[in-house]
Amino acid sequence: MADEKRNPKGKPTQYGRLGTDRRSGHPAPRPGGERRSSARPAGPRQEGEKRVYGRPTVPRQEGEKRVYGRPAAPRQEGEKRVYGCPAAPRQEGEKRVYGCPAAPRQEGEKPVYGRPAGSRPDRPRPDGPTFSAPQAFSLSLDARRSALLVLNRVLNESGYAALSLDDHFKSVRLSPQDKRLCTRIVYQTLENLGRIDFVLNSLLEEPERLEKRVRNLLRLSACQILLLDRVPDSAVVNEAVKITRDMGLEDMTGLVNGVLRNLIRKKDDIAWPVPEEGSRYYEIMHSQPAWLVEQLQKDYGEDEAHRILTWQSADHCITIRPNLMRKSAQGMEELLKSKGWRYEKGQMPHAWYVYGAADITRDPDYLAGAFSIQGEGSMLAAEAVQVGLGQQVLDTCAAPGGKTAYMAEQMQGTGRVQAWDVHEHRVELIRSLAERLRLYNIRPAVHDALVYREQLETMMDAVLIDAPCTGTGVLADKPDLKQRVNEES
């Protein structure tokens, strides 16, 4: 029921009219069949009569045109109208806006909806900051800050670079481009840490006593100045000072600014070591630990040691392979094309090198089990077993499960691959891998292969023992290992 109002005399009304019983306050009774217009009785309608809002319309003459129910004024020959009204005659060359003459435009003036720009005062705007379009840099401040956080974890807390990057990308929102840039600068800094420290140490009085976060910031900034050419040197310095200030180290901004500007002035005159200087050359120019240089030279001789120590993987490529139960070689290539990644065929039969694919473990096809990340050395160990359909195979040091999965796929889901490890949390990695790849012929278990089990005597067609090692063979792919592996280990 509509809200009731009262007229000046206090009488109940409905929509401003007497529509209620004066004694009870309820709507006045309506006689049977009576029609009303806004609570008033509508007059009787004649046969065929048309009404507008409850009122009789004026009868229309033959051929008559109307505007909103009213007769339109007769139109002269050739006359143009705007909303039913005669339009004012247009002068030669005159421009109009919604049927009205447009104001004359001054030379160079830009109109706004037919009016000169600025002809109407702007609306008042609330006080507050104004925002301009962001400038595009090759390496954003977000990517630099992320690179610093990851370097702090790797160099200050002995973290793994790949795991630290993956954990960090899960906790922040970065664009794919920033993720690639962050990954590149982290690995580039770690690969060339000896060279970078050699230069910075010449510009610092006591580098070892410098605040660790500031030292890592100088390292990644020096990496950009010395090894990357996509970012202007001035931008590197300015952003490094900003990050120092954001860390709450205002008193260190002068040092950061001075060291980096000094590096820019002197970078073309640095006296780098040469191969004739022996182990010092490898320590600085290839960031190799001194003990490893001496050991490789002793075991392999000067020439072969030089080849091993100076070898580098190309542009931080990731080696992947298809799930052999679900993807053929052609299907894998079609998938890679759809990703837009730069790729090429690897040396192993099912290997592919992928470049610039940061955070690949978050890729939907990876999560769906279409492919795996696996180094060619690991593939080679699994290939050496030469598994056949329906065989029983034991992988004694199976975690995290790459070789296990490779053999299970080669067996096309037949037979069994017993995947053992001595740690429950590592066996859980194998279970997760088998579930992601949908490999149901894998049997993960917590077992020590050194413990003899009589019931398994003669049961296995093959046993794979790829024993744990220091990982020095993959230093080119995992440069952070150089910070953890020592002669004793």
Short mmCIF file of C-alpha atoms in Angstrom, two decimals, residues 69-452:
data_model
loop_
_atom_site.label_atom_id
_atom_site.label_comp_id
_atom_site.label_asym_id
_atom_site.label_seq_id
_atom_site.Cartn_x
_atom_site.Cartn_y
_atom_site.Cartn_z
CA GLY A 69 0.05 12.51 -28.17
CA ARG A 70 -0.32 16.10 -29.41
CA PRO A 71 -0.87 17.15 -33.01
CA ALA A 72 2.44 18.11 -34.65
CA ALA A 73 2.61 21.48 -36.40
CA PRO A 74 2.32 21.08 -40.17
CA ARG A 75 5.76 20.57 -41.82
CA GLN A 76 6.72 22.83 -44.72
CA GLU A 77 8.17 21.29 -47.85
CA GLY A 78 11.84 20.22 -47.21
CA GLU A 79 11.64 21.34 -43.57
CA LYS A 80 13.88 19.44 -41.07
CA ARG A 81 12.80 18.99 -37.50
CA VAL A 82 14.48 18.26 -34.17
CA TYR A 83 12.28 16.29 -31.76
CA GLY A 84 9.14 17.39 -33.63
CA CYS A 85 10.04 21.12 -33.68
CA PRO A 86 11.17 23.04 -36.77
CA ALA A 87 14.97 23.29 -36.92
CA ALA A 88 16.48 26.73 -37.42
CA PRO A 89 17.77 27.15 -40.98
CA ARG A 90 21.45 26.12 -41.35
CA GLN A 91 23.89 28.59 -42.82
CA GLU A 92 26.32 27.47 -45.52
CA GLY A 93 29.12 25.33 -43.97
CA GLU A 94 27.57 25.58 -40.50
CA LYS A 95 28.21 22.64 -38.11
CA ARG A 96 25.62 21.63 -35.56
CA VAL A 97 25.52 19.66 -32.32
CA TYR A 98 22.20 17.94 -31.59
CA GLY A 99 20.42 20.33 -34.02
CA CYS A 100 21.87 23.53 -32.46
CA PRO A 101 24.55 25.70 -34.09
CA ALA A 102 28.03 24.81 -32.78
CA ALA A 103 30.12 27.62 -31.31
CA PRO A 104 32.83 28.79 -33.74
CA ARG A 105 36.16 26.95 -33.23
CA GLN A 106 39.31 28.99 -32.71
CA GLU A 107 42.49 28.02 -34.57
CA GLY A 108 44.05 24.90 -33.01
CA GLU A 109 41.19 24.56 -30.52
CA LYS A 110 39.96 21.06 -29.61
CA PRO A 111 36.22 20.85 -28.95
CA VAL A 112 34.61 18.75 -26.22
CA TYR A 113 31.22 17.41 -27.37
CA GLY A 114 30.79 20.43 -29.66
CA ARG A 115 31.87 22.99 -27.01
CA PRO A 116 35.26 24.62 -26.89
CA ALA A 117 37.49 22.79 -24.42
CA GLY A 118 37.58 24.72 -21.17
CA SER A 119 34.36 26.65 -21.97
CA ARG A 120 32.81 25.15 -18.87
CA PRO A 121 34.63 25.33 -15.54
CA ASP A 122 35.93 21.96 -14.37
CA ARG A 123 34.21 20.23 -11.54
CA PRO A 124 35.92 20.70 -8.20
CA ARG A 125 38.19 17.73 -7.44
CA PRO A 126 38.92 16.42 -3.95
CA ASP A 127 42.35 17.14 -2.56
CA GLY A 128 44.75 14.24 -3.04
CA PRO A 129 47.65 12.95 -5.12
CA THR A 130 47.50 12.97 -8.88
CA PHE A 131 48.72 9.91 -10.77
CA SER A 132 50.57 9.91 -14.03
CA ALA A 133 51.05 6.97 -16.38
CA PRO A 134 53.79 4.60 -15.12
CA GLN A 135 57.11 4.71 -16.94
CA ALA A 136 58.33 1.46 -18.48
CA PHE A 137 61.72 0.17 -17.31
CA SER A 138 63.50 -2.93 -18.52
CA LEU A 139 63.89 -4.13 -14.93
CA SER A 140 61.16 -3.02 -12.54
CA LEU A 141 61.69 -2.11 -8.92
CA ASP A 142 59.52 -5.09 -7.92
CA ALA A 143 61.83 -7.48 -9.77
CA ARG A 144 64.90 -5.96 -8.07
CA ARG A 145 63.35 -6.15 -4.60
CA SER A 146 62.36 -9.76 -5.21
CA ALA A 147 65.87 -10.60 -6.43
CA LEU A 148 67.33 -9.08 -3.26
CA LEU A 149 65.01 -11.09 -0.98
CA VAL A 150 65.94 -14.32 -2.77
CA LEU A 151 69.67 -13.53 -2.66
CA ASN A 152 69.42 -12.82 1.07
CA ARG A 153 67.88 -16.24 1.59
CA VAL A 154 70.48 -18.02 -0.54
CA LEU A 155 73.61 -16.20 0.65
CA ASN A 156 72.65 -15.41 4.25
CA GLU A 157 70.59 -18.49 5.11
CA SER A 158 72.14 -21.17 2.82
CA GLY A 159 68.90 -21.56 0.89
CA TYR A 160 68.51 -23.23 -2.49
CA ALA A 161 68.06 -20.78 -5.35
CA ALA A 162 65.36 -22.72 -7.19
CA LEU A 163 63.31 -23.42 -4.05
CA SER A 164 63.76 -19.87 -2.77
CA LEU A 165 62.54 -18.41 -6.05
CA ASP A 166 59.56 -20.75 -6.12
CA ASP A 167 58.59 -19.95 -2.52
CA HIS A 168 58.95 -16.22 -3.13
CA PHE A 169 56.82 -16.26 -6.29
CA LYS A 170 54.06 -18.01 -4.33
CA SER A 171 54.02 -15.22 -1.74
CA VAL A 172 53.98 -12.19 -4.08
CA ARG A 173 52.15 -11.12 -7.22
CA LEU A 174 54.63 -10.46 -10.02
CA SER A 175 54.07 -10.23 -13.73
CA PRO A 176 55.59 -13.03 -15.85
CA GLN A 177 58.15 -10.53 -17.16
CA ASP A 178 59.20 -9.54 -13.62
CA LYS A 179 59.50 -13.21 -12.65
CA ARG A 180 61.82 -13.86 -15.60
CA LEU A 181 63.90 -10.79 -14.81
CA CYS A 182 64.12 -11.68 -11.13
CA THR A 183 65.21 -15.23 -11.95
CA ARG A 184 67.80 -14.02 -14.41
CA ILE A 185 69.41 -11.50 -12.08
CA VAL A 186 69.52 -13.99 -9.18
CA TYR A 187 71.29 -16.66 -11.24
CA GLN A 188 73.51 -14.14 -13.00
CA THR A 189 74.67 -12.75 -9.65
CA LEU A 190 75.32 -16.21 -8.18
CA GLU A 191 77.19 -17.42 -11.29
CA ASN A 192 79.48 -14.37 -11.24
CA LEU A 193 79.77 -13.80 -7.50
CA GLY A 194 83.57 -14.11 -7.53
CA ARG A 195 83.92 -11.53 -10.29
CA ILE A 196 81.43 -9.16 -8.61
CA ASP A 197 83.08 -9.43 -5.19
CA PHE A 198 86.50 -8.86 -6.77
CA VAL A 199 85.34 -5.47 -8.04
CA LEU A 200 83.32 -4.42 -4.98
CA ASN A 201 86.13 -5.37 -2.59
CA SER A 202 88.37 -2.89 -4.37
CA LEU A 203 85.80 -0.14 -3.67
CA LEU A 204 85.01 -1.03 -0.04
CA GLU A 205 87.32 -0.74 2.95
CA GLU A 206 85.90 -3.65 4.99
CA PRO A 207 83.42 -5.56 2.80
CA GLU A 208 83.07 -8.50 5.22
CA ARG A 209 81.81 -6.18 7.99
CA LEU A 210 79.20 -4.53 5.78
CA GLU A 211 75.52 -5.16 6.62
CA LYS A 212 74.68 -8.39 4.74
CA ARG A 213 71.55 -7.07 3.04
CA VAL A 214 73.40 -3.98 1.82
CA ARG A 215 76.25 -6.11 0.50
CA ASN A 216 73.81 -8.31 -1.44
CA LEU A 217 72.11 -5.20 -2.81
CA LEU A 218 75.48 -3.93 -4.03
CA ARG A 219 76.14 -7.34 -5.58
CA LEU A 220 72.96 -7.48 -7.64
CA SER A 221 73.37 -3.82 -8.63
CA ALA A 222 76.97 -4.44 -9.71
CA CYS A 223 75.76 -7.45 -11.70
CA GLN A 224 73.45 -5.20 -13.71
CA ILE A 225 76.13 -2.55 -14.25
CA LEU A 226 78.83 -5.02 -15.29
CA LEU A 227 76.93 -7.85 -17.00
CA LEU A 228 73.53 -6.58 -18.16
CA ASP A 229 72.99 -3.85 -20.71
CA ARG A 230 69.20 -3.50 -20.65
CA VAL A 231 69.04 -1.12 -17.66
CA PRO A 232 70.64 2.35 -17.63
CA ASP A 233 73.37 2.66 -15.01
CA SER A 234 71.69 5.73 -13.51
CA ALA A 235 68.46 3.79 -12.99
CA VAL A 236 70.37 1.01 -11.22
CA VAL A 237 71.88 3.51 -8.78
CA ASN A 238 68.62 5.35 -8.12
CA GLU A 239 66.66 2.18 -7.48
CA ALA A 240 69.38 0.76 -5.22
CA VAL A 241 69.19 3.92 -3.07
CA LYS A 242 65.39 3.61 -2.94
CA ILE A 243 65.61 0.01 -1.77
CA THR A 244 68.21 0.92 0.87
CA ARG A 245 65.89 3.61 2.21
CA ASP A 246 62.90 1.25 2.13
CA MET A 247 64.86 -1.24 4.27
CA GLY A 248 65.14 1.46 6.94
CA LEU A 249 68.86 2.01 6.32
CA GLU A 250 68.81 5.71 5.54
CA ASP A 251 72.35 6.15 6.89
CA MET A 252 73.63 3.65 4.27
CA THR A 253 72.17 5.40 1.23
CA GLY A 254 75.26 7.57 0.81
CA LEU A 255 77.56 4.54 0.80
CA VAL A 256 75.38 2.66 -1.73
CA ASN A 257 75.18 5.70 -4.00
CA GLY A 258 78.93 6.42 -3.76
CA VAL A 259 80.12 2.83 -4.35
CA LEU A 260 77.88 2.26 -7.39
CA ARG A 261 78.73 5.60 -9.01
CA ASN A 262 82.41 4.89 -8.44
CA LEU A 263 81.94 1.50 -10.11
CA ILE A 264 80.31 3.13 -13.14
CA ARG A 265 83.30 5.48 -13.54
CA LYS A 266 85.91 2.72 -13.22
CA LYS A 267 84.24 -0.30 -14.87
CA ASP A 268 86.06 0.12 -18.19
CA ASP A 269 89.49 0.20 -16.49
CA ILE A 270 89.24 -2.91 -14.29
CA ALA A 271 92.32 -5.16 -14.45
CA TRP A 272 90.73 -8.62 -14.68
CA PRO A 273 92.83 -11.75 -13.96
CA VAL A 274 94.02 -13.81 -16.94
CA PRO A 275 94.26 -17.64 -17.33
CA GLU A 276 98.01 -17.54 -16.78
CA GLU A 277 97.35 -16.62 -13.15
CA GLY A 278 96.19 -20.16 -12.44
CA SER A 279 93.59 -20.88 -9.76
CA ARG A 280 93.07 -17.16 -9.03
CA TYR A 281 91.69 -16.75 -12.55
CA TYR A 282 89.08 -19.50 -12.03
CA GLU A 283 88.16 -18.23 -8.55
CA ILE A 284 87.43 -14.71 -9.80
CA MET A 285 86.39 -14.99 -13.44
CA HIS A 286 84.36 -18.23 -13.03
CA SER A 287 83.52 -17.99 -9.32
CA GLN A 288 84.86 -21.48 -8.60
CA PRO A 289 85.96 -22.48 -5.06
CA ALA A 290 89.76 -22.67 -4.77
CA TRP A 291 89.69 -26.23 -3.36
CA LEU A 292 87.58 -27.45 -6.30
CA VAL A 293 89.98 -25.89 -8.83
CA GLU A 294 92.94 -27.67 -7.24
CA GLN A 295 91.10 -31.00 -7.01
CA LEU A 296 89.96 -30.97 -10.66
CA GLN A 297 93.43 -30.01 -11.89
CA LYS A 298 94.90 -32.86 -9.85
CA ASP A 299 92.35 -35.44 -11.08
CA TYR A 300 91.93 -34.41 -14.73
CA GLY A 301 94.96 -32.35 -15.69
CA GLU A 302 95.16 -28.68 -16.70
CA ASP A 303 93.35 -28.86 -20.05
CA GLU A 304 90.37 -31.00 -19.01
CA ALA A 305 90.04 -29.11 -15.72
CA HIS A 306 89.92 -25.85 -17.68
CA ARG A 307 87.10 -27.21 -19.86
CA ILE A 308 85.11 -28.34 -16.82
CA LEU A 309 85.64 -25.14 -14.83
CA THR A 310 84.74 -22.77 -17.64
CA TRP A 311 81.70 -24.59 -19.02
CA GLN A 312 78.39 -22.79 -18.58
CA SER A 313 74.84 -23.74 -19.47
CA ALA A 314 73.22 -21.44 -22.01
CA ASP A 315 71.01 -18.72 -20.63
CA HIS A 316 69.63 -20.68 -17.64
CA CYS A 317 67.70 -23.19 -19.68
CA ILE A 318 65.39 -25.68 -18.00
CA THR A 319 65.39 -29.27 -19.27
CA ILE A 320 61.98 -30.88 -19.52
CA ARG A 321 60.58 -34.05 -21.04
CA PRO A 322 57.05 -35.16 -21.94
CA ASN A 323 55.00 -37.63 -19.95
CA LEU A 324 55.60 -40.65 -22.22
CA MET A 325 52.19 -42.06 -21.28
CA ARG A 326 50.41 -38.99 -22.63
CA LYS A 327 52.61 -37.04 -25.08
CA SER A 328 54.47 -38.02 -28.21
CA ALA A 329 57.44 -36.03 -29.50
CA GLN A 330 55.17 -34.22 -31.95
CA GLY A 331 52.58 -33.53 -29.26
CA MET A 332 55.27 -32.10 -26.99
CA GLU A 333 56.53 -29.76 -29.70
CA GLU A 334 52.99 -28.53 -30.37
CA LEU A 335 52.55 -27.87 -26.65
CA LEU A 336 55.81 -25.89 -26.50
CA LYS A 337 54.77 -23.81 -29.49
CA SER A 338 51.50 -22.91 -27.78
CA LYS A 339 53.42 -21.67 -24.71
CA GLY A 340 55.44 -19.08 -26.58
CA TRP A 341 58.64 -20.24 -24.86
CA ARG A 342 61.98 -20.33 -26.64
CA TYR A 343 63.00 -23.99 -26.88
CA GLU A 344 65.17 -26.49 -28.70
CA LYS A 345 65.64 -30.24 -28.77
CA GLY A 346 68.00 -31.69 -26.17
CA GLN A 347 70.65 -34.40 -26.54
CA MET A 348 68.65 -37.17 -24.86
CA PRO A 349 65.80 -38.73 -26.91
CA HIS A 350 62.98 -37.06 -24.98
CA ALA A 351 64.72 -33.93 -23.68
CA TRP A 352 63.83 -30.33 -24.53
CA TYR A 353 65.65 -27.17 -23.47
CA VAL A 354 63.35 -24.31 -22.49
CA TYR A 355 64.60 -20.74 -22.03
CA GLY A 356 63.06 -17.91 -20.04
CA ALA A 357 60.21 -19.93 -18.51
CA ALA A 358 60.18 -18.64 -14.94
CA ASP A 359 58.03 -20.36 -12.31
CA ILE A 360 57.40 -23.29 -14.66
CA THR A 361 56.09 -25.45 -11.81
CA ARG A 362 52.99 -23.23 -11.75
CA ASP A 363 52.24 -23.88 -15.42
CA PRO A 364 48.78 -25.50 -15.87
CA ASP A 365 50.09 -28.23 -18.18
CA TYR A 366 52.88 -29.07 -15.75
CA LEU A 367 50.37 -29.31 -12.90
CA ALA A 368 48.16 -31.49 -15.11
CA GLY A 369 51.05 -33.94 -15.64
CA ALA A 370 51.80 -33.26 -19.30
CA PHE A 371 55.55 -32.95 -18.73
CA SER A 372 58.28 -33.14 -16.08
CA ILE A 373 61.41 -31.18 -15.26
CA GLN A 374 64.39 -33.54 -15.37
CA GLY A 375 68.07 -33.12 -16.13
CA GLU A 376 69.64 -35.17 -18.89
CA GLY A 377 72.08 -36.79 -16.46
CA SER A 378 69.12 -38.16 -14.51
CA MET A 379 67.50 -39.36 -17.73
CA LEU A 380 70.73 -41.09 -18.73
CA ALA A 381 70.82 -43.03 -15.45
CA ALA A 382 67.26 -44.27 -16.04
CA GLU A 383 68.02 -45.12 -19.69
CA ALA A 384 70.95 -47.29 -18.57
CA VAL A 385 68.50 -49.71 -16.89
CA GLN A 386 66.85 -50.51 -20.25
CA VAL A 387 63.52 -51.46 -18.65
CA GLY A 388 60.98 -53.61 -20.48
CA LEU A 389 57.22 -53.99 -20.32
CA GLY A 390 55.94 -55.82 -17.24
CA GLN A 391 59.26 -55.85 -15.37
CA GLN A 392 59.82 -55.51 -11.62
CA VAL A 393 62.35 -52.71 -10.96
CA LEU A 394 63.76 -51.31 -7.73
CA ASP A 395 64.96 -47.69 -7.48
CA THR A 396 66.87 -47.61 -4.19
CA CYS A 397 67.55 -43.87 -3.89
CA ALA A 398 64.40 -42.75 -5.64
CA ALA A 399 63.45 -39.33 -4.21
CA PRO A 400 62.34 -36.96 -5.57
CA GLY A 401 61.23 -39.50 -8.20
CA GLY A 402 62.42 -38.29 -11.62
CA LYS A 403 64.15 -41.54 -12.63
CA THR A 404 61.34 -43.62 -11.12
CA ALA A 405 58.75 -41.80 -13.21
CA TYR A 406 60.87 -42.04 -16.36
CA MET A 407 61.16 -45.83 -16.04
CA ALA A 408 57.47 -46.22 -15.13
CA GLU A 409 56.49 -44.28 -18.26
CA GLN A 410 58.82 -46.33 -20.46
CA MET A 411 57.06 -49.43 -19.14
CA GLN A 412 53.73 -47.86 -20.26
CA GLY A 413 52.06 -48.41 -16.92
CA THR A 414 52.88 -52.14 -16.77
CA GLY A 415 54.98 -53.97 -14.18
CA ARG A 416 56.09 -52.27 -10.98
CA VAL A 417 58.72 -49.72 -9.98
CA GLN A 418 59.48 -49.99 -6.26
CA ALA A 419 60.64 -46.49 -5.20
CA TRP A 420 62.50 -46.46 -1.88
CA ASP A 421 64.00 -43.74 0.25
CA VAL A 422 65.00 -43.58 3.91
CA HIS A 423 63.10 -40.34 4.69
CA GLU A 424 59.30 -40.16 4.85
CA HIS A 425 59.13 -36.56 3.63
CA ARG A 426 61.16 -37.48 0.55
CA VAL A 427 58.98 -40.50 -0.16
CA GLU A 428 56.02 -38.13 -0.03
CA LEU A 429 57.62 -36.25 -2.94
CA ILE A 430 57.54 -39.47 -4.98
CA ARG A 431 53.87 -40.03 -4.12
CA SER A 432 52.98 -36.49 -5.21
CA LEU A 433 54.93 -36.92 -8.45
CA ALA A 434 53.21 -40.23 -9.26
CA GLU A 435 49.82 -38.68 -8.57
CA ARG A 436 50.53 -35.63 -10.77
CA LEU A 437 51.72 -37.82 -13.67
CA ARG A 438 49.01 -40.48 -13.05
CA LEU A 439 51.53 -43.29 -12.87
CA TYR A 440 49.87 -46.16 -11.03
CA ASN A 441 52.69 -48.69 -11.42
CA ILE A 442 54.90 -46.82 -8.91
CA ARG A 443 55.10 -48.17 -5.33
CA PRO A 444 56.74 -45.59 -3.01
CA ALA A 445 57.96 -46.82 0.38
CA VAL A 446 60.23 -45.84 3.27
CA HIS A 447 62.96 -48.53 3.17
CA ASP A 448 66.71 -48.72 3.65
CA ALA A 449 68.18 -50.68 0.73
CA LEU A 450 71.15 -51.70 2.90
CA VAL A 451 68.84 -53.89 5.00
CA TYR A 452 68.64 -57.40 3.49
#
